[in-house]
mmCIF file of C-alpha atoms in Angstrom:
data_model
loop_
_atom_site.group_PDB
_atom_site.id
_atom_site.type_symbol
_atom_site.label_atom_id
_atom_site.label_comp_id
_atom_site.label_asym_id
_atom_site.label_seq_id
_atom_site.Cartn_x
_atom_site.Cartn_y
_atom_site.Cartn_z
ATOM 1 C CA UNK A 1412 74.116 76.384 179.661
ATOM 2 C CA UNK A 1413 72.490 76.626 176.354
ATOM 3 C CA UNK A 1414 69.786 78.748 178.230
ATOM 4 C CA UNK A 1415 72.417 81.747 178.834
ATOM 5 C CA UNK A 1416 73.231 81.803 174.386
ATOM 6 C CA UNK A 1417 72.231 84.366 172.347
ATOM 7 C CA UNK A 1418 70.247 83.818 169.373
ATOM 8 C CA UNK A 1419 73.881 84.453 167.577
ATOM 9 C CA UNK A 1420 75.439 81.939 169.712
ATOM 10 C CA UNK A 1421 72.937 79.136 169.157
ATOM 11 C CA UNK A 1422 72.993 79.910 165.360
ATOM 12 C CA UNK A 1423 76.858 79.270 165.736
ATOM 13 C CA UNK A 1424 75.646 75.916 166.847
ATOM 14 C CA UNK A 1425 73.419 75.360 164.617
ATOM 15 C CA UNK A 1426 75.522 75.795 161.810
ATOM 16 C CA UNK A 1427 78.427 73.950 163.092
ATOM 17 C CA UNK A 1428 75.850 70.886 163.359
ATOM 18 C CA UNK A 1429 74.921 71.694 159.630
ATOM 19 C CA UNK A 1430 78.666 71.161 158.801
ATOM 20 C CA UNK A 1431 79.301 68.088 160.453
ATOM 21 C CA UNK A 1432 75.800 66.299 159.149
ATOM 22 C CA UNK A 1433 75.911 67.869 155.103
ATOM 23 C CA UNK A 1434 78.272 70.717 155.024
ATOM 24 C CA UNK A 1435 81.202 68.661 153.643
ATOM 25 C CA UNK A 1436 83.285 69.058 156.428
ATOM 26 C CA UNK A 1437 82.780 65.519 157.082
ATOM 27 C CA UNK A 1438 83.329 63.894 160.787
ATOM 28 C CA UNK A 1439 80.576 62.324 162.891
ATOM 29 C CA UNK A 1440 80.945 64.940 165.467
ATOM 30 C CA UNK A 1441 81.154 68.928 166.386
ATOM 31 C CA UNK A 1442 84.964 70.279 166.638
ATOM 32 C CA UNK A 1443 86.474 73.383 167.097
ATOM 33 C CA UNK A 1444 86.876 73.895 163.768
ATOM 34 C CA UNK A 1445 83.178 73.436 162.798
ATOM 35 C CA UNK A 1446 82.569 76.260 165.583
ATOM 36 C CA UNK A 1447 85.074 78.345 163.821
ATOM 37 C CA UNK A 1448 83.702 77.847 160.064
ATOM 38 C CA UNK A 1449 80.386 78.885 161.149
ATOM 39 C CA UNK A 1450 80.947 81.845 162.590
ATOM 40 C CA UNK A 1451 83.461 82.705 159.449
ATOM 41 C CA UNK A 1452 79.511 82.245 157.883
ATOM 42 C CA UNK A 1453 77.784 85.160 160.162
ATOM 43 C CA UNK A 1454 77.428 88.314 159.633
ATOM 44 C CA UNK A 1455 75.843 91.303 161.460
ATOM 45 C CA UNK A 1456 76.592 89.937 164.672
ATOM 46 C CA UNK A 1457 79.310 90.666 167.441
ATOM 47 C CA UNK A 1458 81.822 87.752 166.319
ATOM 48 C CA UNK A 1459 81.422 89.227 162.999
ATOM 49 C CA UNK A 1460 82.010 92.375 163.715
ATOM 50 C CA UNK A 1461 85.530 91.786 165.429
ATOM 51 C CA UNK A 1462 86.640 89.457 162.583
ATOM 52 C CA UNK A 1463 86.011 91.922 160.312
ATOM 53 C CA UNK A 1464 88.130 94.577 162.200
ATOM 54 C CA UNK A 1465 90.879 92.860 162.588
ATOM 55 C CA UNK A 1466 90.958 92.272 158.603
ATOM 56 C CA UNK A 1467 89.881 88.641 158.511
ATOM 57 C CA UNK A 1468 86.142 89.614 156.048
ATOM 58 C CA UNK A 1469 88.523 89.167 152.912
ATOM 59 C CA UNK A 1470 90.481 86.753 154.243
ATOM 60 C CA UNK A 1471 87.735 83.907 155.034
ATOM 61 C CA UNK A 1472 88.520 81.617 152.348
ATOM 62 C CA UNK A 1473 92.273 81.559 153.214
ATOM 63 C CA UNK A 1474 91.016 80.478 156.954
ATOM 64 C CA UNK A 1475 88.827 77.791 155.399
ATOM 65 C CA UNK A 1476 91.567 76.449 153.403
ATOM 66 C CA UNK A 1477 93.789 76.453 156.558
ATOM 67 C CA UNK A 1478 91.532 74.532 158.197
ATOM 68 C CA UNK A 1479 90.796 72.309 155.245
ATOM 69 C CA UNK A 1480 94.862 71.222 155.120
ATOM 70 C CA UNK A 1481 94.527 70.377 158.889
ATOM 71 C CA UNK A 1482 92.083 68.145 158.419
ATOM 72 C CA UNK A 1483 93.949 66.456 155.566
ATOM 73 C CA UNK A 1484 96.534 66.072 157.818
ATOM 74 C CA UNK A 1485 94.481 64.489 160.199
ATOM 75 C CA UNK A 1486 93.988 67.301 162.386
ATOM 76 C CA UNK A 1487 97.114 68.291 163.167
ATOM 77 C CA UNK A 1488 98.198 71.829 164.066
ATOM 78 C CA UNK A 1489 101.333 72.937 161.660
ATOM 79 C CA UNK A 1490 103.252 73.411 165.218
ATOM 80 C CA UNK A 1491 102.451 69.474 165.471
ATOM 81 C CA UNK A 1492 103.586 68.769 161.985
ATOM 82 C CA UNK A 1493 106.915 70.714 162.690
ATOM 83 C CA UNK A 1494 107.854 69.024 165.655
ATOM 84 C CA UNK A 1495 106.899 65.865 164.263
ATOM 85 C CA UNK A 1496 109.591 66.873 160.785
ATOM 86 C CA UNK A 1497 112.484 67.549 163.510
ATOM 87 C CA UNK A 1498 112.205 64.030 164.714
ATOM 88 C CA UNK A 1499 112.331 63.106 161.060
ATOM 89 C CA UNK A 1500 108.827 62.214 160.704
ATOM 90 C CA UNK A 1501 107.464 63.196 157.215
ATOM 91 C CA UNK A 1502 103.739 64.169 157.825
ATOM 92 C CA UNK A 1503 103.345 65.578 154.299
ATOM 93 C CA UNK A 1504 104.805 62.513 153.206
ATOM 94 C CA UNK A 1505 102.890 59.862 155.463
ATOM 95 C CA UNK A 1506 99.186 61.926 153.835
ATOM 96 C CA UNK A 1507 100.499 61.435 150.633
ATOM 97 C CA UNK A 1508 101.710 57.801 150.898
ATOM 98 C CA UNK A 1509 97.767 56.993 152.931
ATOM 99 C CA UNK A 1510 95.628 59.368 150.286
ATOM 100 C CA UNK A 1511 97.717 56.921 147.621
ATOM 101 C CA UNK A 1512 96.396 53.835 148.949
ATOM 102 C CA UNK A 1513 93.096 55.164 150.123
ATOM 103 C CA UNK A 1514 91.632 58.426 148.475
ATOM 104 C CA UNK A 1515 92.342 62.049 149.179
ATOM 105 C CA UNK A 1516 91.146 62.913 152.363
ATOM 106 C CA UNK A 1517 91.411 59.202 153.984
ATOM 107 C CA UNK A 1518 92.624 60.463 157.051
ATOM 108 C CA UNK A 1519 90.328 63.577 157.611
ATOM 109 C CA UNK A 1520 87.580 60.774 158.631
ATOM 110 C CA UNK A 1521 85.346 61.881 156.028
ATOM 111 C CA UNK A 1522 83.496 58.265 155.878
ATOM 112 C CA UNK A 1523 80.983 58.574 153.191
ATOM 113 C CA UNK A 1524 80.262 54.729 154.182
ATOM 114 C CA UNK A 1525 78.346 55.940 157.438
ATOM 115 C CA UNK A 1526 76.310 52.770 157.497
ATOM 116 C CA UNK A 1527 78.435 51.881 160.768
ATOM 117 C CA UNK A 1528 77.599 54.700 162.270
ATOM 118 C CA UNK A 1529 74.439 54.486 163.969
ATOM 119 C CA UNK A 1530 74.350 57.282 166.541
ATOM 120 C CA UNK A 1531 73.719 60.904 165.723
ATOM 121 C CA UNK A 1532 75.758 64.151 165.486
ATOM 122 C CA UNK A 1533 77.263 65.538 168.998
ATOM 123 C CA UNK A 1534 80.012 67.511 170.516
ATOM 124 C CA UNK A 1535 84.071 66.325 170.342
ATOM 125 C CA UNK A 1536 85.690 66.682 173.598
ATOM 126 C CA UNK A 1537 87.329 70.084 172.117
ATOM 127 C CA UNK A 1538 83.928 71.876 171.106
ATOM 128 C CA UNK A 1539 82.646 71.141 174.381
ATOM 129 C CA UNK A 1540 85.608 72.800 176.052
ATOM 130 C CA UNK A 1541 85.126 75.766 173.890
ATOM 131 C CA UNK A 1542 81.785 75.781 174.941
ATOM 132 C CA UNK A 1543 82.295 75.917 178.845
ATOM 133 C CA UNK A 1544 85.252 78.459 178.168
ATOM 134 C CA UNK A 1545 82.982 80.727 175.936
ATOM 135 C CA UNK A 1546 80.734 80.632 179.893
ATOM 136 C CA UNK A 1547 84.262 81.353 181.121
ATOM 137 C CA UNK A 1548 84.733 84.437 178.811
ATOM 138 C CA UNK A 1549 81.823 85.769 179.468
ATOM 139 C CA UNK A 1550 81.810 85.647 183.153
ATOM 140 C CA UNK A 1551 85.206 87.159 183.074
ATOM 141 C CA UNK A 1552 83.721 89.976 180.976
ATOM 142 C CA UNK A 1553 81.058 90.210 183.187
ATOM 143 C CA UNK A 1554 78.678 89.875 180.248
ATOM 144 C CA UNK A 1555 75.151 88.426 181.112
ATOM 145 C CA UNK A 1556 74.832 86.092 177.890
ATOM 146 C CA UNK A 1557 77.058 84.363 175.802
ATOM 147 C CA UNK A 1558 77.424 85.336 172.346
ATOM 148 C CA UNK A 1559 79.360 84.347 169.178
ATOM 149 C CA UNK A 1560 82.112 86.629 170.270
ATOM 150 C CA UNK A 1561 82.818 84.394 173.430
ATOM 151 C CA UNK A 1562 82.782 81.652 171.278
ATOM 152 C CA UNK A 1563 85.131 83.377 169.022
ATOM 153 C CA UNK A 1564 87.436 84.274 172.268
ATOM 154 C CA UNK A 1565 87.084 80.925 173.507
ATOM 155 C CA UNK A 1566 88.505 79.820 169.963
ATOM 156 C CA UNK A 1567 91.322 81.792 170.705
ATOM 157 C CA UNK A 1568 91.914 80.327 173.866
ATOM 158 C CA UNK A 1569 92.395 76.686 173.596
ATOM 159 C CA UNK A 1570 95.342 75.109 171.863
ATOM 160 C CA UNK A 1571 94.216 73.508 168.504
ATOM 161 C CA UNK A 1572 93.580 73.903 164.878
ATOM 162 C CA UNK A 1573 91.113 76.701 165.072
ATOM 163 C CA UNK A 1574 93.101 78.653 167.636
ATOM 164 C CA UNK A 1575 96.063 78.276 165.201
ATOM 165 C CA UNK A 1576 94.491 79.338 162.247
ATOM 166 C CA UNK A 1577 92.809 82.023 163.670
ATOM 167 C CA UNK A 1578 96.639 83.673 164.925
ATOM 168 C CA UNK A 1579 97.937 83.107 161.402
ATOM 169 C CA UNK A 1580 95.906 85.337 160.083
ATOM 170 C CA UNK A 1581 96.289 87.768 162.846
ATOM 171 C CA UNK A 1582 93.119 87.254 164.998
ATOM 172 C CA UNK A 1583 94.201 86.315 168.983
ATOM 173 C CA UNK A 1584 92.517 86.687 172.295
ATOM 174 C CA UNK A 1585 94.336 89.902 172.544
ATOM 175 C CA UNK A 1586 93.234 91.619 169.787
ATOM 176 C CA UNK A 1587 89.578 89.985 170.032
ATOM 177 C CA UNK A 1588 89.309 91.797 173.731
ATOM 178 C CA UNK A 1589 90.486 95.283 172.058
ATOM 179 C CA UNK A 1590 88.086 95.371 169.567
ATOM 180 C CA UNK A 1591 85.285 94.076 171.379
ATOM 181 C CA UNK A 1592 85.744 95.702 175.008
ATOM 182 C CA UNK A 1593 88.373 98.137 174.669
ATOM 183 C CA UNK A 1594 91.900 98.503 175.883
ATOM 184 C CA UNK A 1595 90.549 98.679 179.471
ATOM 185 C CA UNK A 1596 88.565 95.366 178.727
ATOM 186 C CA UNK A 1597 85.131 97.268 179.526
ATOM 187 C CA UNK A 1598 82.164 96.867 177.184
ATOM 188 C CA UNK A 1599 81.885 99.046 174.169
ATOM 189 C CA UNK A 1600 78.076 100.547 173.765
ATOM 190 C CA UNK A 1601 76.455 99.485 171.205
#
């Protein structure tokens, strides 16, 4: 598949690996979330582009501190954390009680102890997804390659963290297709 990416899409990759293995992001493998921070990094491509229509250039660091406070919390969405408070479950309070006993960030997985872990860097079960629906997107769009902007779309697309985010501040698959193909959903020039 990896064949069909576009020098934009494999840096998107690339740089996803780079957060995972020194980038502070912590985690032993690729997520959604990784995907999404490093294309928040590009610039002058197609993902970029759109981002920056729809208003989120200024905005990056409030997407990386989103995604930061998921991770604190384990991963979990803030639609997750809400339906966890109505049954009276405390997720704020349960991070605060663990980072007590443990250190801040305890149950983000950041292991700076990685002696255990003897295998190297690969994909979660989520990035992969992303990956075979960015194939998806493109197909659909009947677009040759895949580029960041399917990955971007793809974000959009699954249920998670990144795709969370990413509506918060106004970015969905909706608006993604607009500024990328149109209203009709056909390819802009250019």
């Amino acid at each position: 598949m990896f064949e069909r990416f576009t020098k934009d899409a494999r840096d998107v990759v690339k740089s996803a690996y780079a957060y995972v293995d020194g980038g502070g992001e912590g985690g032993q493998v690729v997520e959604p979330e990784h995907l999404l921070l490093a294309l928040l990094d590009r610039e002058g491509s197609r993902g970029s582009f759109a981002l920056a229509a729809l208003g989120l250039g200024e905005r990056r660091e409030s997407v990386r501190e989103a995604l930061r406070e998921a991770r604190r919390r384990a991963g979990l969405t803030q639609a997750e954390t809400d339906a966890l408070a109505g049954l009276g479950i405390d997720v704020e309070e349960i991070v605060a009680r663990v980072e007590e006993a443990h250190g801040v960030g305890a149950l983000a997985g950041d292991r700076k102890d990685k002696r255990w872990w003897s295998g190297r860097t690969s994909f979660g079960r989520g990035a992969k997804d992303v990956l075979e629906r960015s194939l998806r997107v493109a197909l659909a769009q009947r677009d040759r390659h895949i580029g960041d902007e399917h990955i971007l779309l793809a974000l959009t697309q699954r249920p998670g963290v990144a795709a969370e985010v990413l509506a918060d501040h106004g970015v969905t698959y909706e608006h993604l297709v607009r500024v990328l193909y149109g209203s009709g959903g056909e390819a802009k020039a250019g």
